[in-house]
mmCIF file of C-alpha atoms and ligand atoms in Angstrom:
data_model
loop_
_atom_site.group_PDB
_atom_site.id
_atom_site.type_symbol
_atom_site.label_atom_id
_atom_site.label_comp_id
_atom_site.label_asym_id
_atom_site.label_seq_id
_atom_site.Cartn_x
_atom_site.Cartn_y
_atom_site.Cartn_z
ATOM 1 C CA UNK A 1 -1.600 3.832 -16.423
ATOM 2 C CA UNK A 2 -3.788 1.504 -14.400
ATOM 3 C CA UNK A 3 -5.047 -1.596 -16.200
ATOM 4 C CA UNK A 4 -7.789 -3.752 -14.800
ATOM 5 C CA UNK A 5 -10.519 -6.074 -15.995
ATOM 6 C CA UNK A 6 -14.157 -5.051 -16.083
ATOM 7 C CA UNK A 7 -15.204 -7.441 -13.248
ATOM 8 C CA UNK A 8 -12.485 -6.046 -10.952
ATOM 9 C CA UNK A 9 -13.410 -2.465 -11.880
ATOM 10 C CA UNK A 10 -17.073 -3.163 -11.191
ATOM 11 C CA UNK A 11 -16.266 -4.963 -7.925
ATOM 12 C CA UNK A 12 -14.331 -2.080 -6.403
ATOM 13 C CA UNK A 13 -17.064 0.393 -7.405
ATOM 14 C CA UNK A 14 -19.739 -1.880 -5.951
ATOM 15 C CA UNK A 15 -17.784 -2.100 -2.677
ATOM 16 C CA UNK A 16 -18.231 1.659 -2.258
ATOM 17 C CA UNK A 17 -21.966 1.331 -2.834
ATOM 18 C CA UNK A 18 -22.230 -1.430 -0.221
ATOM 19 C CA UNK A 19 -20.417 0.497 2.511
ATOM 20 C CA UNK A 20 -22.167 3.819 1.753
ATOM 21 C CA UNK A 21 -22.462 6.211 3.624
ATOM 22 C CA UNK A 22 -19.105 4.947 4.929
ATOM 23 C CA UNK A 23 -15.852 4.769 3.035
ATOM 24 C CA UNK A 24 -14.764 1.431 1.652
ATOM 25 C CA UNK A 25 -11.138 0.484 1.119
ATOM 26 C CA UNK A 26 -9.144 -2.286 -0.450
ATOM 27 C CA UNK A 27 -5.843 -3.386 -1.930
ATOM 28 C CA UNK A 28 -4.962 -3.882 -5.592
ATOM 29 C CA UNK A 29 -2.715 -6.864 -6.303
ATOM 30 C CA UNK A 30 -0.953 -7.232 -9.619
ATOM 31 C CA UNK A 31 2.226 -6.392 -11.437
ATOM 32 C CA UNK A 32 4.050 -3.142 -11.970
ATOM 33 C CA UNK A 33 6.165 -2.517 -15.067
ATOM 34 C CA UNK A 34 7.677 0.456 -16.840
ATOM 35 C CA UNK A 35 7.157 0.656 -20.587
ATOM 36 C CA UNK A 36 9.696 1.935 -23.134
ATOM 37 C CA UNK A 37 8.696 5.555 -22.381
ATOM 38 C CA UNK A 38 9.333 5.011 -18.638
ATOM 39 C CA UNK A 39 5.608 5.190 -18.019
ATOM 40 C CA UNK A 40 4.505 3.219 -14.953
ATOM 41 C CA UNK A 41 1.887 0.608 -15.793
ATOM 42 C CA UNK A 42 0.155 -1.050 -12.867
ATOM 43 C CA UNK A 43 -1.790 -4.093 -14.012
ATOM 44 C CA UNK A 44 -4.325 -5.295 -11.468
ATOM 45 C CA UNK A 45 -5.078 -9.018 -11.186
ATOM 46 C CA UNK A 46 -7.189 -8.853 -8.036
ATOM 47 C CA UNK A 47 -8.894 -6.286 -5.810
ATOM 48 C CA UNK A 48 -8.959 -7.460 -2.202
ATOM 49 C CA UNK A 49 -11.515 -5.902 0.131
ATOM 50 C CA UNK A 50 -10.165 -4.601 3.421
ATOM 51 C CA UNK A 51 -11.896 -3.466 6.570
ATOM 52 C CA UNK A 52 -12.009 0.240 7.409
ATOM 53 C CA UNK A 53 -10.627 0.556 10.943
ATOM 54 C CA UNK A 54 -11.780 4.183 11.219
ATOM 55 C CA UNK A 55 -15.114 3.306 12.769
ATOM 56 C CA UNK A 56 -14.895 6.649 14.612
ATOM 57 C CA UNK A 57 -15.189 8.598 11.328
ATOM 58 C CA UNK A 58 -15.943 6.066 8.613
ATOM 59 C CA UNK A 59 -17.989 8.576 6.593
ATOM 60 C CA UNK A 60 -14.888 10.576 5.694
ATOM 61 C CA UNK A 61 -11.806 8.592 6.789
ATOM 62 C CA UNK A 62 -10.306 5.214 6.038
ATOM 63 C CA UNK A 63 -7.400 3.221 7.384
ATOM 64 C CA UNK A 64 -6.354 -0.347 6.648
ATOM 65 C CA UNK A 65 -4.874 -2.305 9.564
ATOM 66 C CA UNK A 66 -1.205 -3.162 8.909
ATOM 67 C CA UNK A 67 -1.887 -6.777 9.965
ATOM 68 C CA UNK A 68 -4.457 -7.028 7.197
ATOM 69 C CA UNK A 69 -2.018 -5.492 4.688
ATOM 70 C CA UNK A 70 0.655 -8.007 5.685
ATOM 71 C CA UNK A 71 -1.821 -10.846 5.212
ATOM 72 C CA UNK A 72 -2.900 -9.554 1.789
ATOM 73 C CA UNK A 73 0.739 -9.005 0.790
ATOM 74 C CA UNK A 74 1.562 -12.588 1.834
ATOM 75 C CA UNK A 75 -1.391 -14.036 -0.093
ATOM 76 C CA UNK A 76 -0.329 -12.010 -3.123
ATOM 77 C CA UNK A 77 3.236 -13.238 -2.887
ATOM 78 C CA UNK A 78 2.020 -16.848 -2.933
ATOM 79 C CA UNK A 79 0.295 -16.053 -6.242
ATOM 80 C CA UNK A 80 3.242 -14.094 -7.670
ATOM 81 C CA UNK A 81 1.437 -10.759 -7.225
ATOM 82 C CA UNK A 82 2.575 -7.526 -5.585
ATOM 83 C CA UNK A 83 0.658 -4.657 -4.016
ATOM 84 C CA UNK A 84 0.335 -2.160 -6.882
ATOM 85 C CA UNK A 85 -2.323 0.124 -5.455
ATOM 86 C CA UNK A 86 -5.247 0.809 -3.166
ATOM 87 C CA UNK A 87 -8.813 1.953 -3.564
ATOM 88 C CA UNK A 88 -11.312 3.805 -1.418
ATOM 89 C CA UNK A 89 -14.590 5.634 -1.839
ATOM 90 C CA UNK A 90 -15.698 9.217 -1.273
ATOM 91 C CA UNK A 91 -19.295 9.160 -0.035
ATOM 92 C CA UNK A 92 -21.009 12.296 -1.391
ATOM 93 C CA UNK A 93 -17.647 13.826 -2.355
ATOM 94 C CA UNK A 94 -15.929 14.118 -5.751
ATOM 95 C CA UNK A 95 -13.496 11.446 -6.990
ATOM 96 C CA UNK A 96 -10.542 13.725 -6.322
ATOM 97 C CA UNK A 97 -7.766 13.171 -3.808
ATOM 98 C CA UNK A 98 -7.998 15.208 -0.621
ATOM 99 C CA UNK A 99 -5.323 16.834 1.509
ATOM 100 C CA UNK A 100 -5.649 13.903 3.928
ATOM 101 C CA UNK A 101 -5.277 11.405 1.080
ATOM 102 C CA UNK A 102 -2.059 13.090 0.010
ATOM 103 C CA UNK A 103 -0.560 13.429 3.482
ATOM 104 C CA UNK A 104 -1.334 9.791 4.259
ATOM 105 C CA UNK A 105 -0.042 8.434 0.929
ATOM 106 C CA UNK A 106 3.324 6.714 1.308
ATOM 107 C CA UNK A 107 3.368 3.930 -1.281
ATOM 108 C CA UNK A 108 5.394 5.602 -4.038
ATOM 109 C CA UNK A 109 4.763 4.076 -7.463
ATOM 110 C CA UNK A 110 1.365 2.745 -6.406
ATOM 111 C CA UNK A 111 -2.043 3.726 -7.779
ATOM 112 C CA UNK A 112 -4.631 5.312 -5.513
ATOM 113 C CA UNK A 113 -8.118 4.748 -6.923
ATOM 114 C CA UNK A 114 -11.036 6.856 -5.693
ATOM 115 C CA UNK A 115 -14.709 6.291 -6.493
ATOM 116 C CA UNK A 116 -17.270 8.972 -5.767
ATOM 117 C CA UNK A 117 -20.488 7.514 -4.373
ATOM 118 C CA UNK A 118 -23.557 9.776 -4.396
ATOM 119 C CA UNK A 119 -26.679 8.669 -2.548
ATOM 120 C CA UNK A 120 -25.393 5.107 -2.565
ATOM 121 C CA UNK A 121 -24.662 4.975 -6.306
ATOM 122 C CA UNK A 122 -21.099 4.823 -7.686
ATOM 123 C CA UNK A 123 -20.269 7.792 -9.897
ATOM 124 C CA UNK A 124 -16.846 8.747 -11.279
ATOM 125 C CA UNK A 125 -13.796 6.541 -10.583
ATOM 126 C CA UNK A 126 -10.369 8.161 -10.886
ATOM 127 C CA UNK A 127 -6.846 6.901 -10.332
ATOM 128 C CA UNK A 128 -3.830 8.846 -9.086
ATOM 129 C CA UNK A 129 -0.276 7.576 -9.289
ATOM 130 C CA UNK A 130 1.909 8.522 -6.324
ATOM 131 C CA UNK A 131 5.133 9.639 -7.987
ATOM 132 C CA UNK A 132 8.432 10.908 -6.610
ATOM 133 C CA UNK A 133 11.319 9.353 -4.753
ATOM 134 C CA UNK A 134 10.602 10.367 -1.141
ATOM 135 C CA UNK A 135 8.208 12.150 1.222
ATOM 136 C CA UNK A 136 9.534 15.590 0.246
ATOM 137 C CA UNK A 137 9.101 15.352 -3.527
ATOM 138 C CA UNK A 138 6.075 13.059 -3.782
ATOM 139 C CA UNK A 139 3.028 14.098 -5.813
ATOM 140 C CA UNK A 140 -0.217 12.651 -7.148
ATOM 141 C CA UNK A 141 -0.465 12.428 -10.936
ATOM 142 C CA UNK A 142 -3.713 11.842 -12.788
ATOM 143 C CA UNK A 143 -3.562 8.361 -14.214
ATOM 144 C CA UNK A 144 -5.502 6.793 -17.105
ATOM 145 C CA UNK A 145 -7.656 3.821 -16.119
ATOM 146 C CA UNK A 146 -7.851 1.196 -18.840
ATOM 147 C CA UNK A 147 -10.729 -1.211 -18.263
ATOM 148 C CA UNK A 148 -10.308 -4.360 -20.309
ATOM 149 C CA UNK A 149 -13.123 -6.715 -21.181
ATOM 150 C CA UNK A 150 -12.259 -10.287 -20.355
ATOM 151 C CA UNK A 151 -11.394 -12.303 -23.446
ATOM 152 C CA UNK A 152 -12.635 -15.823 -22.839
ATOM 153 C CA UNK A 153 -11.204 -18.912 -24.431
ATOM 154 C CA UNK A 154 -7.765 -17.415 -24.879
ATOM 155 C CA UNK A 155 -4.879 -19.794 -24.222
ATOM 156 C CA UNK B 1 15.672 -14.201 9.315
ATOM 157 C CA UNK B 2 13.676 -12.793 6.460
ATOM 158 C CA UNK B 3 12.630 -9.145 6.188
ATOM 159 C CA UNK B 4 9.787 -8.507 3.760
ATOM 160 C CA UNK B 5 10.085 -5.295 1.783
ATOM 161 C CA UNK B 6 7.023 -3.374 0.500
ATOM 162 C CA UNK B 7 6.750 -2.549 -3.224
ATOM 163 C CA UNK B 8 7.917 1.118 -3.024
ATOM 164 C CA UNK B 9 11.145 0.265 -1.174
ATOM 165 C CA UNK B 10 12.283 -2.662 -3.324
ATOM 166 C CA UNK B 11 14.154 -0.301 -5.617
ATOM 167 C CA UNK B 12 16.643 0.155 -2.728
ATOM 168 C CA UNK B 13 17.190 -3.580 -2.199
ATOM 169 C CA UNK B 14 17.995 -4.704 -5.743
ATOM 170 C CA UNK B 15 14.295 -5.311 -6.523
ATOM 171 C CA UNK B 16 14.019 -8.171 -4.033
ATOM 172 C CA UNK B 17 10.735 -8.721 -2.158
ATOM 173 C CA UNK B 18 12.606 -10.032 0.896
ATOM 174 C CA UNK B 19 16.088 -9.668 2.366
ATOM 175 C CA UNK B 20 17.810 -12.357 4.436
ATOM 176 C CA UNK B 21 19.778 -11.141 7.496
ATOM 177 C CA UNK B 22 21.569 -12.687 10.472
ATOM 178 C CA UNK B 23 20.297 -11.171 13.719
ATOM 179 C CA UNK B 24 19.542 -11.897 17.353
ATOM 180 C CA UNK B 25 17.067 -9.062 17.914
ATOM 181 C CA UNK B 26 14.647 -6.949 15.882
ATOM 182 C CA UNK B 27 16.998 -3.964 16.179
ATOM 183 C CA UNK B 28 19.968 -5.970 14.938
ATOM 184 C CA UNK B 29 17.917 -7.192 11.990
ATOM 185 C CA UNK B 30 16.949 -3.638 10.975
ATOM 186 C CA UNK B 31 20.538 -2.555 11.444
ATOM 187 C CA UNK B 32 21.796 -5.382 9.232
ATOM 188 C CA UNK B 33 19.228 -4.445 6.602
ATOM 189 C CA UNK B 34 20.254 -0.789 6.406
ATOM 190 C CA UNK B 35 23.943 -1.745 6.513
ATOM 191 C CA UNK B 36 23.462 -4.034 3.512
ATOM 192 C CA UNK B 37 21.283 -1.457 1.766
ATOM 193 C CA UNK B 38 22.276 2.029 3.022
ATOM 194 C CA UNK B 39 19.942 3.877 0.611
ATOM 195 C CA UNK B 40 17.010 2.415 2.505
ATOM 196 C CA UNK B 41 17.871 4.212 5.741
ATOM 197 C CA UNK B 42 16.454 7.652 5.010
ATOM 198 C CA UNK B 43 13.163 6.116 3.895
ATOM 199 C CA UNK B 44 12.732 4.274 7.187
ATOM 200 C CA UNK B 45 14.212 6.741 9.675
ATOM 201 C CA UNK B 46 13.879 10.487 10.282
ATOM 202 C CA UNK B 47 16.974 12.711 10.458
ATOM 203 C CA UNK B 48 16.892 12.184 14.243
ATOM 204 C CA UNK B 49 17.233 8.451 13.680
ATOM 205 C CA UNK B 50 13.679 7.591 14.746
ATOM 206 C CA UNK B 51 11.531 5.178 12.776
ATOM 207 C CA UNK B 52 9.171 7.302 10.656
ATOM 208 C CA UNK B 53 5.644 7.450 12.048
ATOM 209 C CA UNK B 54 4.061 5.949 8.933
ATOM 210 C CA UNK B 55 6.492 3.024 8.756
ATOM 211 C CA UNK B 56 5.164 -0.028 10.577
ATOM 212 C CA UNK B 57 7.489 -2.875 11.467
ATOM 213 C CA UNK B 58 5.832 -6.160 12.310
ATOM 214 C CA UNK B 59 7.504 -9.177 13.875
ATOM 215 C CA UNK B 60 5.399 -11.970 12.407
ATOM 216 C CA UNK B 61 1.908 -10.572 13.197
ATOM 217 C CA UNK B 62 2.883 -8.222 16.031
ATOM 218 C CA UNK B 63 3.583 -4.493 15.851
ATOM 219 C CA UNK B 64 7.141 -4.028 17.171
ATOM 220 C CA UNK B 65 6.071 -0.723 18.810
ATOM 221 C CA UNK B 66 3.759 -2.672 21.111
ATOM 222 C CA UNK B 67 6.099 -5.531 22.002
ATOM 223 C CA UNK B 68 7.235 -5.241 25.667
ATOM 224 C CA UNK B 69 10.894 -5.179 24.638
ATOM 225 C CA UNK B 70 10.305 -3.400 21.317
ATOM 226 C CA UNK B 71 13.433 -3.508 19.126
ATOM 227 C CA UNK B 72 15.316 -5.482 21.796
ATOM 228 C CA UNK B 73 12.930 -8.417 21.256
ATOM 229 C CA UNK B 74 14.880 -11.552 20.444
ATOM 230 C CA UNK B 75 14.294 -13.278 17.135
ATOM 231 C CA UNK B 76 15.122 -16.612 15.565
ATOM 232 C CA UNK B 77 15.657 -17.634 11.969
ATOM 233 C CA UNK B 78 12.057 -18.890 11.849
ATOM 234 C CA UNK B 79 10.676 -15.383 12.521
ATOM 235 C CA UNK B 80 10.059 -12.804 9.852
ATOM 236 C CA UNK B 81 9.869 -9.034 9.882
ATOM 237 C CA UNK B 82 7.558 -7.052 7.611
ATOM 238 C CA UNK B 83 8.073 -3.393 6.825
ATOM 239 C CA UNK B 84 4.709 -1.964 5.888
ATOM 240 C CA UNK B 85 3.976 1.740 5.288
ATOM 241 C CA UNK B 86 0.543 2.803 6.499
ATOM 242 C CA UNK B 87 -2.506 3.149 4.272
ATOM 243 C CA UNK B 88 -5.058 5.774 5.159
ATOM 244 C CA UNK B 89 -6.869 8.827 3.865
ATOM 245 C CA UNK B 90 -10.271 10.364 3.616
ATOM 246 C CA UNK B 91 -12.246 12.973 1.803
HETATM 247 ZN ZN1 ZN C 201 -9.953 10.026 -0.107
#
């Protein structure tokens, strides 16, 4: 399960609208825990925008520079947060992982969030958990997205 | 020196986010890491012993693949290595 607040959810969807007709991409920082049923729960505390280095094919490809990932990972560490997932958009394509998405997915245990953007407007957002223990047995599992409204004034 | 471990590989290093090793070069540091944590090896290297294509190793902010001396590059205790699998895809 992927848990995130409404502002973060809205922000990552809006990112895909802003970069349309190109793909957006970003990193989800937060905490990963397993509940009593061994279900992976990735709780997102921040969505960090990243640049898409695939300027050659930005309408249907994305790639985040490793230097940028290292920087985001370092900033997360200073705040006690880990990389728990990534997001990108599918301009005029469904919010379903592609063959390329699967082949290029290597962060086992992380959530891969995809937002379909049609004519510049965000549509469906889906999340897929990369499960398995290595490159040979990995698979994408549909993952519930739980969007939580921010409770203000809570201690 | 410190080697930073990405989230998916921490399960092989006792859940630590970084591992401390004694090393004079990048190669020695990676060797020390996989000696301390042997289960990590097959996730970083192919059966032929080559670093997997999607595994990036950065010395501070430099890709080790593009350093003139690559894994023979000398390091000090003040340097850090980051292991960072690539992030890409499309539709
Ligand atoms: Zn995709």
